[in-house]
mmCIF file of N, CA and C in Angstrom:
data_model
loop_
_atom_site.group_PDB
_atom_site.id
_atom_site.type_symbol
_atom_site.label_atom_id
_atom_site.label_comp_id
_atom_site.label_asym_id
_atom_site.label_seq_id
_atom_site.Cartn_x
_atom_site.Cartn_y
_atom_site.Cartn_z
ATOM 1 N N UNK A 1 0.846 -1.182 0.000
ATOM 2 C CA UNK A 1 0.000 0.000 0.000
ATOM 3 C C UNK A 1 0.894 1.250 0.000
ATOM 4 N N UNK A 2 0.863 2.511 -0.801
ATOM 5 C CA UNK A 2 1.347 3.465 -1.121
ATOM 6 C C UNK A 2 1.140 4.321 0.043
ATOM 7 N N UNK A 3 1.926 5.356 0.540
ATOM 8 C CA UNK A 3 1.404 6.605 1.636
ATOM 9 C C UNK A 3 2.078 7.389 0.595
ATOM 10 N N UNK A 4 1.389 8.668 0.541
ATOM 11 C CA UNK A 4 1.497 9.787 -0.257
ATOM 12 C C UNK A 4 2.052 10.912 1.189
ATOM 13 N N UNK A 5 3.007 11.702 0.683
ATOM 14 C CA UNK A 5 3.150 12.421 1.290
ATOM 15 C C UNK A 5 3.482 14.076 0.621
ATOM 16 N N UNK A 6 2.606 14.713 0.752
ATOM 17 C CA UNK A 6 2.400 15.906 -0.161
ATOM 18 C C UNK A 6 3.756 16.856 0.736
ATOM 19 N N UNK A 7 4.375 17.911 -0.359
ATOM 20 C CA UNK A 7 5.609 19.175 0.151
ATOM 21 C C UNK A 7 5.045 19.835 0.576
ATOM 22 N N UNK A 8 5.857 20.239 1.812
ATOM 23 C CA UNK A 8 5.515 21.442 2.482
ATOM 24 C C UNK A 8 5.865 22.847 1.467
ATOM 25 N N UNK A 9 5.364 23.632 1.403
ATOM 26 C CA UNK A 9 5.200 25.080 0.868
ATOM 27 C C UNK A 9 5.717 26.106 2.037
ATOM 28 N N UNK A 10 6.953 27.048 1.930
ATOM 29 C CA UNK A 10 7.035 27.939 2.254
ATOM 30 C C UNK A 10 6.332 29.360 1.585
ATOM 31 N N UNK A 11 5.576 29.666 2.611
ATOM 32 C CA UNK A 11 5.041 30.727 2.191
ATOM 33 C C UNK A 11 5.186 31.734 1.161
ATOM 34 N N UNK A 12 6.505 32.461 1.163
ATOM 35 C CA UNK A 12 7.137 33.229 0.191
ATOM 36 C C UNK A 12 7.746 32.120 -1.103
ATOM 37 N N UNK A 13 7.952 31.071 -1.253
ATOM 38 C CA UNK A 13 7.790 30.582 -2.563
ATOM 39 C C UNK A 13 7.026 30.510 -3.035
ATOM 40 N N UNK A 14 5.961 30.371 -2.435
ATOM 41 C CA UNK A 14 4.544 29.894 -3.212
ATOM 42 C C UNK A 14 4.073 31.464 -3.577
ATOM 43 N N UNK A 15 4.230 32.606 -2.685
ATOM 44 C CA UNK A 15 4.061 33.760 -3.450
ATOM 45 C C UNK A 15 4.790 34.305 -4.681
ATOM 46 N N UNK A 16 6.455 33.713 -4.610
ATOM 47 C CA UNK A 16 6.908 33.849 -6.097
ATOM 48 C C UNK A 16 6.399 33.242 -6.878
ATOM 49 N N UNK A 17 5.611 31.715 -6.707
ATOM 50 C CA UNK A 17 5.598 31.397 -8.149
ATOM 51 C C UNK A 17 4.021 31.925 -8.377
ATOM 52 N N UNK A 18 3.182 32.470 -6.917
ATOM 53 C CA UNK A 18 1.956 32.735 -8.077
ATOM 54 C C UNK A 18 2.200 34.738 -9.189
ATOM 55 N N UNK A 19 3.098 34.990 -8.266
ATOM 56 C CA UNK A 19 3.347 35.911 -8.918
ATOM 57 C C UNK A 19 4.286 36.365 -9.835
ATOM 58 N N UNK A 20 4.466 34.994 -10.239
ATOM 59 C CA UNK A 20 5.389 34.316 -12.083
ATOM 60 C C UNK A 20 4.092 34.204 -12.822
ATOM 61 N N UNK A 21 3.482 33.384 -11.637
ATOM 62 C CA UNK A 21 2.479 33.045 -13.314
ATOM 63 C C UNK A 21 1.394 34.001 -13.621
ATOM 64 N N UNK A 22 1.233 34.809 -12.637
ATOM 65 C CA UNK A 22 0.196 36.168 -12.999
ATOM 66 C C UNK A 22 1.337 37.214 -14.034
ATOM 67 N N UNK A 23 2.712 37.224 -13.521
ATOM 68 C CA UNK A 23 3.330 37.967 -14.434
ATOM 69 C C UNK A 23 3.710 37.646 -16.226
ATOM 70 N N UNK A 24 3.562 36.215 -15.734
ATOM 71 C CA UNK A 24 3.479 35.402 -17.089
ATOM 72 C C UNK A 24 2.676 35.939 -17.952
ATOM 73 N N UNK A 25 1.114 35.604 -17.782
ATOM 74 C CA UNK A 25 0.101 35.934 -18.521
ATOM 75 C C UNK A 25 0.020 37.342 -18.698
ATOM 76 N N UNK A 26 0.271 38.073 -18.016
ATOM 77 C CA UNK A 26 0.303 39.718 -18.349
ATOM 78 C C UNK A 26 0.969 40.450 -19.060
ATOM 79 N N UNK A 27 2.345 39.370 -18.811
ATOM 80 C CA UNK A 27 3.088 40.182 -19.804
ATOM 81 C C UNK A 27 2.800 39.583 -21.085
ATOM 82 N N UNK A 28 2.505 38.400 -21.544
ATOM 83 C CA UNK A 28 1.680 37.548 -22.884
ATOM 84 C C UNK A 28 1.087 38.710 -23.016
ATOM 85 N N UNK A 29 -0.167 39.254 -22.440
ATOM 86 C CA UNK A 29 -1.221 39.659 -22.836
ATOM 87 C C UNK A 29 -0.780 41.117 -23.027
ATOM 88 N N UNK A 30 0.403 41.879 -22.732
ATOM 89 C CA UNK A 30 0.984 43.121 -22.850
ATOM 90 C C UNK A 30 1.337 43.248 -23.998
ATOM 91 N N UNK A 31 2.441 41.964 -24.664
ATOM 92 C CA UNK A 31 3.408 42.370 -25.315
ATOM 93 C C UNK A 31 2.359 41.796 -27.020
ATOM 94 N N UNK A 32 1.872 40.945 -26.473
ATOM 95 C CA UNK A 32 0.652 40.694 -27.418
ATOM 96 C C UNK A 32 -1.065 41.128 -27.414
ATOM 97 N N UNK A 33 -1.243 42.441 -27.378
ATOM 98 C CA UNK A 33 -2.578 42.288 -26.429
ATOM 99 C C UNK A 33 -3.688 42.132 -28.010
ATOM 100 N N UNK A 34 -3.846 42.187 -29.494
ATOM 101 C CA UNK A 34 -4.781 41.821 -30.122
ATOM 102 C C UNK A 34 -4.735 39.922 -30.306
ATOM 103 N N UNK A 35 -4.275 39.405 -29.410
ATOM 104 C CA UNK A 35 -4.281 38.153 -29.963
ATOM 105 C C UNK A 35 -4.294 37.226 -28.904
ATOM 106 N N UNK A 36 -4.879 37.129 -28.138
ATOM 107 C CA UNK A 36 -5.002 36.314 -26.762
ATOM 108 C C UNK A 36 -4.780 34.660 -27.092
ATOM 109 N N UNK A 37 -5.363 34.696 -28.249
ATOM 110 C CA UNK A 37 -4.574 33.066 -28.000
ATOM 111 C C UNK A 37 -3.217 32.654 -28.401
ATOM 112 N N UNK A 38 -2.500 33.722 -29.302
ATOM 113 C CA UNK A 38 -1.271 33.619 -29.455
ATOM 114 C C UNK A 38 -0.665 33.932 -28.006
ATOM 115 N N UNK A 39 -0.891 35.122 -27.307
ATOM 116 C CA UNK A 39 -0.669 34.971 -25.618
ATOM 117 C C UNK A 39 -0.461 34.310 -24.822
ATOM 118 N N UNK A 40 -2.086 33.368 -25.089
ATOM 119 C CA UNK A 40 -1.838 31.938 -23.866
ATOM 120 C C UNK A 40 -0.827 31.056 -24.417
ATOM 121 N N UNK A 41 -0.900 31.126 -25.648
ATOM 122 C CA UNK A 41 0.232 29.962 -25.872
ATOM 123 C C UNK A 41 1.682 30.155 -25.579
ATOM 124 N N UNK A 42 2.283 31.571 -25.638
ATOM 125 C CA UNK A 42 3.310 32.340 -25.261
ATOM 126 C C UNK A 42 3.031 31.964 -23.015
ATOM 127 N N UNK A 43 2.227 32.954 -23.239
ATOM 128 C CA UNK A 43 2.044 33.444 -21.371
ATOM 129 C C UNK A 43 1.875 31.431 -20.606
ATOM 130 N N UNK A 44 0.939 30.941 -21.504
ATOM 131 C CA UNK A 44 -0.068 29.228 -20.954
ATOM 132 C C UNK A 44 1.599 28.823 -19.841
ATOM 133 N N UNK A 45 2.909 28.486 -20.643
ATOM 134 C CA UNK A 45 3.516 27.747 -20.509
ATOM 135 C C UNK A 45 4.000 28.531 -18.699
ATOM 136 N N UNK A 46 4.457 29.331 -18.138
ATOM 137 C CA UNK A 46 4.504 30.352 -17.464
ATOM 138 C C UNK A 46 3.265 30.283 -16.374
ATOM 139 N N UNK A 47 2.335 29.969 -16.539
ATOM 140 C CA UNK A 47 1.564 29.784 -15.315
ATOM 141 C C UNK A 47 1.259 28.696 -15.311
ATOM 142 N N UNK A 48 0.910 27.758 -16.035
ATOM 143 C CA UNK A 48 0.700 26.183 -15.975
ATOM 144 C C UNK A 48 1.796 25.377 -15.187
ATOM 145 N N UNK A 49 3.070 25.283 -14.991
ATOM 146 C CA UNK A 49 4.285 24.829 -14.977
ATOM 147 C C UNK A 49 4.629 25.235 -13.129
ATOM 148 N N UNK A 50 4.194 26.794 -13.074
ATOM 149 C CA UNK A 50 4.412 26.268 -11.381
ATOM 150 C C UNK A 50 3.071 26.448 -10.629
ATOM 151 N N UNK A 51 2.055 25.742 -11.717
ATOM 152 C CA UNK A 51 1.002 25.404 -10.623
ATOM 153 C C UNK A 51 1.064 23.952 -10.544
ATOM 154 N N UNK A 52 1.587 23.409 -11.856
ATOM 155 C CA UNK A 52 1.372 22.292 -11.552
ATOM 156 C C UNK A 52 2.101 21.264 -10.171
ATOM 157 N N UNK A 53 3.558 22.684 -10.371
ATOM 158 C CA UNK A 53 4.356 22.128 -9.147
ATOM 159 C C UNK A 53 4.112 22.747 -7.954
ATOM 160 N N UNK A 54 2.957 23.699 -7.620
ATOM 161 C CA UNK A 54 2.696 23.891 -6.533
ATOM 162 C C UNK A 54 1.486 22.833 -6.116
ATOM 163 N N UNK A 55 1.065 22.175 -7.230
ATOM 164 C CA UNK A 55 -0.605 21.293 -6.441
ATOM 165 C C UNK A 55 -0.283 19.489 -7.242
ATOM 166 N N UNK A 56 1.067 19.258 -7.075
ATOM 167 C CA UNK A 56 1.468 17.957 -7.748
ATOM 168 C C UNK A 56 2.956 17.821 -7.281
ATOM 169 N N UNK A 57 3.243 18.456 -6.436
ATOM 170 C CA UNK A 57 4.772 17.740 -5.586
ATOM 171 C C UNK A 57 4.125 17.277 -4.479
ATOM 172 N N UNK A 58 4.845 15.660 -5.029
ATOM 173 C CA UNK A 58 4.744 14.607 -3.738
ATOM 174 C C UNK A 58 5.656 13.518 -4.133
ATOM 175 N N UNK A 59 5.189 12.767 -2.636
ATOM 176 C CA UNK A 59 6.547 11.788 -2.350
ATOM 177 C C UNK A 59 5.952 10.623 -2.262
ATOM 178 N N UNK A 60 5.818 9.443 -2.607
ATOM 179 C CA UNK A 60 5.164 8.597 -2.596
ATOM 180 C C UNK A 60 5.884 7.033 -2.262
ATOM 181 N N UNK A 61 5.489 6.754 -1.002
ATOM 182 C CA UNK A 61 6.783 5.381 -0.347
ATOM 183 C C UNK A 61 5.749 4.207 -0.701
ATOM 184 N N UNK A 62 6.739 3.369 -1.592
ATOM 185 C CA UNK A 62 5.600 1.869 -1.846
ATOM 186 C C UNK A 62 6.740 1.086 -0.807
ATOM 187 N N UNK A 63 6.209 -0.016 -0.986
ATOM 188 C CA UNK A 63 6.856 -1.334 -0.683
ATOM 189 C C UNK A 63 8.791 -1.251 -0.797
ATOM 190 N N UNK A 64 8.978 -0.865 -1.973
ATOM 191 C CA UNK A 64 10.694 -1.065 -2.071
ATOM 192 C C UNK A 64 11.132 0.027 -2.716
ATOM 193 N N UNK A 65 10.068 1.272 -2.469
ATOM 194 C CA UNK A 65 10.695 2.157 -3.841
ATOM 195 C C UNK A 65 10.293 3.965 -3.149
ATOM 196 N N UNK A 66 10.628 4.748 -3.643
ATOM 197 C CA UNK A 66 10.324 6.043 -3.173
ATOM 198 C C UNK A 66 10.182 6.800 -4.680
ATOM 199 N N UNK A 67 8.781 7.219 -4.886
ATOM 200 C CA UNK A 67 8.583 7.524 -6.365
ATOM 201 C C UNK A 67 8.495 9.508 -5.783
ATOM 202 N N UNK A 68 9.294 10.099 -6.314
ATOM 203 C CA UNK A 68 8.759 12.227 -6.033
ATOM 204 C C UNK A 68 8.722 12.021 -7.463
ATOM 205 N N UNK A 69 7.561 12.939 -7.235
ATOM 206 C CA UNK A 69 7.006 13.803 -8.433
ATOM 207 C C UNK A 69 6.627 15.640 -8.230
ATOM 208 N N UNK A 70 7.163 16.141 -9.078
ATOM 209 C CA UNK A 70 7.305 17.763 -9.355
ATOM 210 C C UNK A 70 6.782 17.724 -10.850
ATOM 211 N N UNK A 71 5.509 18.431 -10.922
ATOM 212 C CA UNK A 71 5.384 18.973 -12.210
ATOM 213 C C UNK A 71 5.743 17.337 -13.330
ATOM 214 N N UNK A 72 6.669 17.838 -14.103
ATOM 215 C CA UNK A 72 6.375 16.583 -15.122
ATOM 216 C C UNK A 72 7.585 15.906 -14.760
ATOM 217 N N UNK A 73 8.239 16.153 -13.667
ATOM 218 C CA UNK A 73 9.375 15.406 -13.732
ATOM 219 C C UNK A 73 9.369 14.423 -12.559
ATOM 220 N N UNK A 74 10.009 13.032 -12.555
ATOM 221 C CA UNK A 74 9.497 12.122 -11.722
ATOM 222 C C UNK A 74 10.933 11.358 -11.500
ATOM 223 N N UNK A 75 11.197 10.956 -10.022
ATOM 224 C CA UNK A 75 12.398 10.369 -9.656
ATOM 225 C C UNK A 75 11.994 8.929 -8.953
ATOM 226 N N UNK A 76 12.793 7.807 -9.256
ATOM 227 C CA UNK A 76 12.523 6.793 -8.740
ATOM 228 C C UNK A 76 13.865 5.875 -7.618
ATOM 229 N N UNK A 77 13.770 6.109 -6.276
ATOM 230 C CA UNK A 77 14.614 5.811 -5.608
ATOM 231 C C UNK A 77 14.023 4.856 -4.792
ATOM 232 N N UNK A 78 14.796 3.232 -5.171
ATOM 233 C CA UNK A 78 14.444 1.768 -4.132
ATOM 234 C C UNK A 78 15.151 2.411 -2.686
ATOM 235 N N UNK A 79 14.174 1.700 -2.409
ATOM 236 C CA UNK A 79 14.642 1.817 -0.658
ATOM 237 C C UNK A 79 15.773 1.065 -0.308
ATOM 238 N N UNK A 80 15.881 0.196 -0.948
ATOM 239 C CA UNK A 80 17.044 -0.692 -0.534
ATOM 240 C C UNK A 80 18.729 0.174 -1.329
ATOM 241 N N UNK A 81 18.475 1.081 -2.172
ATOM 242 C CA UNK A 81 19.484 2.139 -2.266
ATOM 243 C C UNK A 81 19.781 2.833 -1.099
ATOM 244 N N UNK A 82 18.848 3.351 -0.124
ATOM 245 C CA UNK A 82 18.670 4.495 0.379
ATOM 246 C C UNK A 82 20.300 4.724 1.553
ATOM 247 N N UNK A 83 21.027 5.379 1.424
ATOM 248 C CA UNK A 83 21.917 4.804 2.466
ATOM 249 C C UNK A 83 22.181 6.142 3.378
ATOM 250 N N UNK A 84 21.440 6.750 3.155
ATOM 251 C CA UNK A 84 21.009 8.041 4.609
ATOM 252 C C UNK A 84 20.213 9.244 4.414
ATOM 253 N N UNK A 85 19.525 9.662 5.254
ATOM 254 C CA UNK A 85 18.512 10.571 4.786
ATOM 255 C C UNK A 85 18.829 12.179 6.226
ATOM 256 N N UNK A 86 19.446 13.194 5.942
ATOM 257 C CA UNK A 86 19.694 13.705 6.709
ATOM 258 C C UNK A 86 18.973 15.342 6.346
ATOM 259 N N UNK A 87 18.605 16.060 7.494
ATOM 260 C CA UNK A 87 17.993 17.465 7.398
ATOM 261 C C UNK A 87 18.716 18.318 7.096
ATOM 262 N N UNK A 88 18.156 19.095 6.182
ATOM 263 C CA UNK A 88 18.864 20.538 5.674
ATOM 264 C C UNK A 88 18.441 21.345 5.187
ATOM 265 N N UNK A 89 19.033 22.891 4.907
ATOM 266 C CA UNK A 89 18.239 23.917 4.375
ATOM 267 C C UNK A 89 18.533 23.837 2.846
ATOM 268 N N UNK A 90 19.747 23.616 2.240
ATOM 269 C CA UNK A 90 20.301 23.701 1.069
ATOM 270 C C UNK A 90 19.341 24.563 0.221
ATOM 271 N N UNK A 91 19.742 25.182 -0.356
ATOM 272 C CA UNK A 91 18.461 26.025 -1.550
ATOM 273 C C UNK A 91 18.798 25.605 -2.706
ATOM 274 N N UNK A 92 20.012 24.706 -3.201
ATOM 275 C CA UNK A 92 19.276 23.942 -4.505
ATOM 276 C C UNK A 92 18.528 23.462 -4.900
ATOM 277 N N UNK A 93 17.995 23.455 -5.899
ATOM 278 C CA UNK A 93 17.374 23.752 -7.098
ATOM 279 C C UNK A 93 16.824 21.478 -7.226
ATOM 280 N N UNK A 94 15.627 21.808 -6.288
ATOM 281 C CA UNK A 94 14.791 20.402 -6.457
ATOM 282 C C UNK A 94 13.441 20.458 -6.193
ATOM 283 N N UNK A 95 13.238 18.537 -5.787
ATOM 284 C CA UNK A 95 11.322 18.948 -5.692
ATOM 285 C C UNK A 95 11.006 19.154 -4.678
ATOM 286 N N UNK A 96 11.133 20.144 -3.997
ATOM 287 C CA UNK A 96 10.892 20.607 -2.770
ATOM 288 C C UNK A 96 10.459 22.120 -2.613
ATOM 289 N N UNK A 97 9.330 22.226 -1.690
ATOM 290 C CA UNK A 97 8.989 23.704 -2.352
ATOM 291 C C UNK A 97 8.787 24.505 -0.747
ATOM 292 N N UNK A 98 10.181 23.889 -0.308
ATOM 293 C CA UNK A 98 10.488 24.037 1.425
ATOM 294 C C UNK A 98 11.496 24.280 1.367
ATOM 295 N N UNK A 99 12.144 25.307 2.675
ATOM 296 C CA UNK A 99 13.960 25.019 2.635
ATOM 297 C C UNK A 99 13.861 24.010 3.703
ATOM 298 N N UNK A 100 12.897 23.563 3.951
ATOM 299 C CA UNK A 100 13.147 22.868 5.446
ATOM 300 C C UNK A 100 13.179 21.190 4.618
ATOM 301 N N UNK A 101 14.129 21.046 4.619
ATOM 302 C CA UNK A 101 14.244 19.685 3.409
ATOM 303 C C UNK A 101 14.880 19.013 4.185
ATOM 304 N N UNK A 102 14.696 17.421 3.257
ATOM 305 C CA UNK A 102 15.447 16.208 3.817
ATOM 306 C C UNK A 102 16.406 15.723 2.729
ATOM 307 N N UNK A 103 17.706 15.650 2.540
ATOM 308 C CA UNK A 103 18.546 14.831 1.906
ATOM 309 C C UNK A 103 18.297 13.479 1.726
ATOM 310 N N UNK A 104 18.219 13.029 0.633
ATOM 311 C CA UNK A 104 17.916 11.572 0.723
ATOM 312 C C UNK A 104 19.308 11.070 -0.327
ATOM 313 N N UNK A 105 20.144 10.551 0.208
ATOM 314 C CA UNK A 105 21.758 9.733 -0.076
ATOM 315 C C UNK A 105 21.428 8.116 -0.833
ATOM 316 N N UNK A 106 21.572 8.161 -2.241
ATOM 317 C CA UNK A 106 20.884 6.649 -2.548
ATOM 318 C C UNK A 106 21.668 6.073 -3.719
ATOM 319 N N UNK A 107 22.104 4.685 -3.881
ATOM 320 C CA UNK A 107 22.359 4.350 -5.296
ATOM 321 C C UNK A 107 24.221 4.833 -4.749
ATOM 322 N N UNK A 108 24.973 5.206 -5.950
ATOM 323 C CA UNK A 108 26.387 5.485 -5.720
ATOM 324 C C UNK A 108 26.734 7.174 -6.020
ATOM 325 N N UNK A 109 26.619 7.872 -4.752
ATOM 326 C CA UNK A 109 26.708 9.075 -4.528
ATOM 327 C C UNK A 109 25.303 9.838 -4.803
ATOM 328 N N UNK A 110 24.514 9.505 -5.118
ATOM 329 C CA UNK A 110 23.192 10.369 -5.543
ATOM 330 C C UNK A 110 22.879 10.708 -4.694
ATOM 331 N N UNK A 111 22.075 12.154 -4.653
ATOM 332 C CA UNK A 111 21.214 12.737 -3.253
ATOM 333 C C UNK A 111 20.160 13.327 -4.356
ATOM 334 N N UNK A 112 19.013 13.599 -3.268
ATOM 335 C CA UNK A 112 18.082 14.386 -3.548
ATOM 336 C C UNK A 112 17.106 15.109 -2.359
ATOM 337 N N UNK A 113 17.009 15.936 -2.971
ATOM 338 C CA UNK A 113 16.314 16.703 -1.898
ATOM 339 C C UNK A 113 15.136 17.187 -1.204
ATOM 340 N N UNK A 114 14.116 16.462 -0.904
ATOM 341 C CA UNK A 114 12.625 17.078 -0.682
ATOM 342 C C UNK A 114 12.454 17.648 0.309
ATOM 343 N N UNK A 115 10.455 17.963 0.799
ATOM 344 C CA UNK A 115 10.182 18.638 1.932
ATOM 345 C C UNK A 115 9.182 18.340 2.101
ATOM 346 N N UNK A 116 8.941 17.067 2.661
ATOM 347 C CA UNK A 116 7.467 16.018 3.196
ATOM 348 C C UNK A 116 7.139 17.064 4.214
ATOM 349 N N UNK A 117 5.936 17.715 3.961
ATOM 350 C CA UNK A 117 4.706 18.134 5.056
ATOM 351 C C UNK A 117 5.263 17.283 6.497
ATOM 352 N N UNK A 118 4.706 16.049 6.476
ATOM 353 C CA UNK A 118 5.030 15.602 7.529
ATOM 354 C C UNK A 118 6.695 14.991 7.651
ATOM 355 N N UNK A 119 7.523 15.432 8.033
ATOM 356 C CA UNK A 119 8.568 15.120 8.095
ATOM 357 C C UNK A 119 9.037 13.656 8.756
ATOM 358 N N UNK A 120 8.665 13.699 9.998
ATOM 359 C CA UNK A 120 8.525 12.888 10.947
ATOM 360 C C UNK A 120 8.056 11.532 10.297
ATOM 361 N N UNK A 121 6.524 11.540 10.060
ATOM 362 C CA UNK A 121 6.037 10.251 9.465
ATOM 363 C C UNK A 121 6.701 9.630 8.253
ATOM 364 N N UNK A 122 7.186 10.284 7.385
ATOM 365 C CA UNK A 122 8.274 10.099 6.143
ATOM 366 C C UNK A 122 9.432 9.588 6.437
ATOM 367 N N UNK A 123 10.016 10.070 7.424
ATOM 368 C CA UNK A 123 11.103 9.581 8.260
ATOM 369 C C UNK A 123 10.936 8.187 8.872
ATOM 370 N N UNK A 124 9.633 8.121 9.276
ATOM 371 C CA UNK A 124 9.371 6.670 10.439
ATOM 372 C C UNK A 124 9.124 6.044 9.202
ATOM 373 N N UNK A 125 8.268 6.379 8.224
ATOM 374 C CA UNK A 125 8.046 5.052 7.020
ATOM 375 C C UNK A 125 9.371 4.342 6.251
ATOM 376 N N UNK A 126 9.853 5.094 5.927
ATOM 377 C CA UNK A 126 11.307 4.778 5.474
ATOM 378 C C UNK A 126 12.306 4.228 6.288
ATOM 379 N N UNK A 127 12.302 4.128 7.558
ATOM 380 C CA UNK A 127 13.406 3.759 8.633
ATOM 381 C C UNK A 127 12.353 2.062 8.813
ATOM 382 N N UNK A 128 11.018 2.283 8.883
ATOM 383 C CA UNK A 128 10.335 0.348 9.186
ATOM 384 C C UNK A 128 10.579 -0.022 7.915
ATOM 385 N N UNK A 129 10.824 0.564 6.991
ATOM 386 C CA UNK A 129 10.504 -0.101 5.722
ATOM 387 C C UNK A 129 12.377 -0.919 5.376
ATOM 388 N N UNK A 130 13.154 0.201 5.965
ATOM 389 C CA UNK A 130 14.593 0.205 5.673
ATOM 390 C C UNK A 130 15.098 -1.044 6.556
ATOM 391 N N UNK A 131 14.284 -0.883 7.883
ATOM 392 C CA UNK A 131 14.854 -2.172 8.870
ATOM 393 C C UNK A 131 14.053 -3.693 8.212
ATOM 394 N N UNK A 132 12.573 -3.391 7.694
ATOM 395 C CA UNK A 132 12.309 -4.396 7.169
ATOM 396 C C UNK A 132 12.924 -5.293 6.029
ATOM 397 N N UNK A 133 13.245 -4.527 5.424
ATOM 398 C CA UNK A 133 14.301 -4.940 4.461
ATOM 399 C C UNK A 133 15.895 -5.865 4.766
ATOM 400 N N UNK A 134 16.192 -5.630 5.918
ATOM 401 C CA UNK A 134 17.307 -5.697 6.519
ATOM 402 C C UNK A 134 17.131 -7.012 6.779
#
């Protein structure tokens, strides 16, 4: 059985990106204003893109695997890779729409970086799942 675990949102990101994608469409509709559908198709890409990653980043723990998804892009990390998961602020550039993130260490040198809402429970699923494995 899957647990979904949706990103936490810091406040002021989520105000940059809605105020990308309002700037998106405005400026479409500025720099083009007799042609609105040439616009959306210009401005569409610009607000579509971080809504989708504000209402579609999540983390999803099956059985042997840890599937994040951001927008259209999707990472697949087995648990039985996983070889440490530690807290951090880092502000690179991942699916996390938190600085309050977790490092996840998997495979040979790979990390990645999210920001499970619930931190804690993400943490406990992955540590029974990690000892179960064991």
């Amino acid at each position: 059985m899957a647990t979904v675990y949706k990103s936490k949102i810091d406040w002021w990101l989520g105000a940059v990106l809605v105020i990308a994608m309002i700037a998106s469409v405005l400026g479409a509709l500025r720099v083009l204003p007799d042609s609105a559908w040439v616009a959306a198709l210009i401005g569409g890409p610009g607000f579509i893109i971080p809504l989708i990653a504000l209402l579609f980043t999540r983390y999803t723990i099956y059985e042997h695997k840890v599937i994040v998804r951001s927008g259209p892009f999707r990472w697949i990390i087995p648990i039985s890779e996983i070889s440490g998961i530690t807290p951090t602020k880092d502000p690179t550039s991942s699916p996390a729409l938190s600085l309050d993130r977790l490092r996840i260490t998997y495979g040979k040198s790979r990390s990645l970086l999210i920001s499970p809402r619930d931190k804690a429970g993400f943490l406990s699923k992955i540590d029974s799942l990690r000892r179960g494995a064991a």
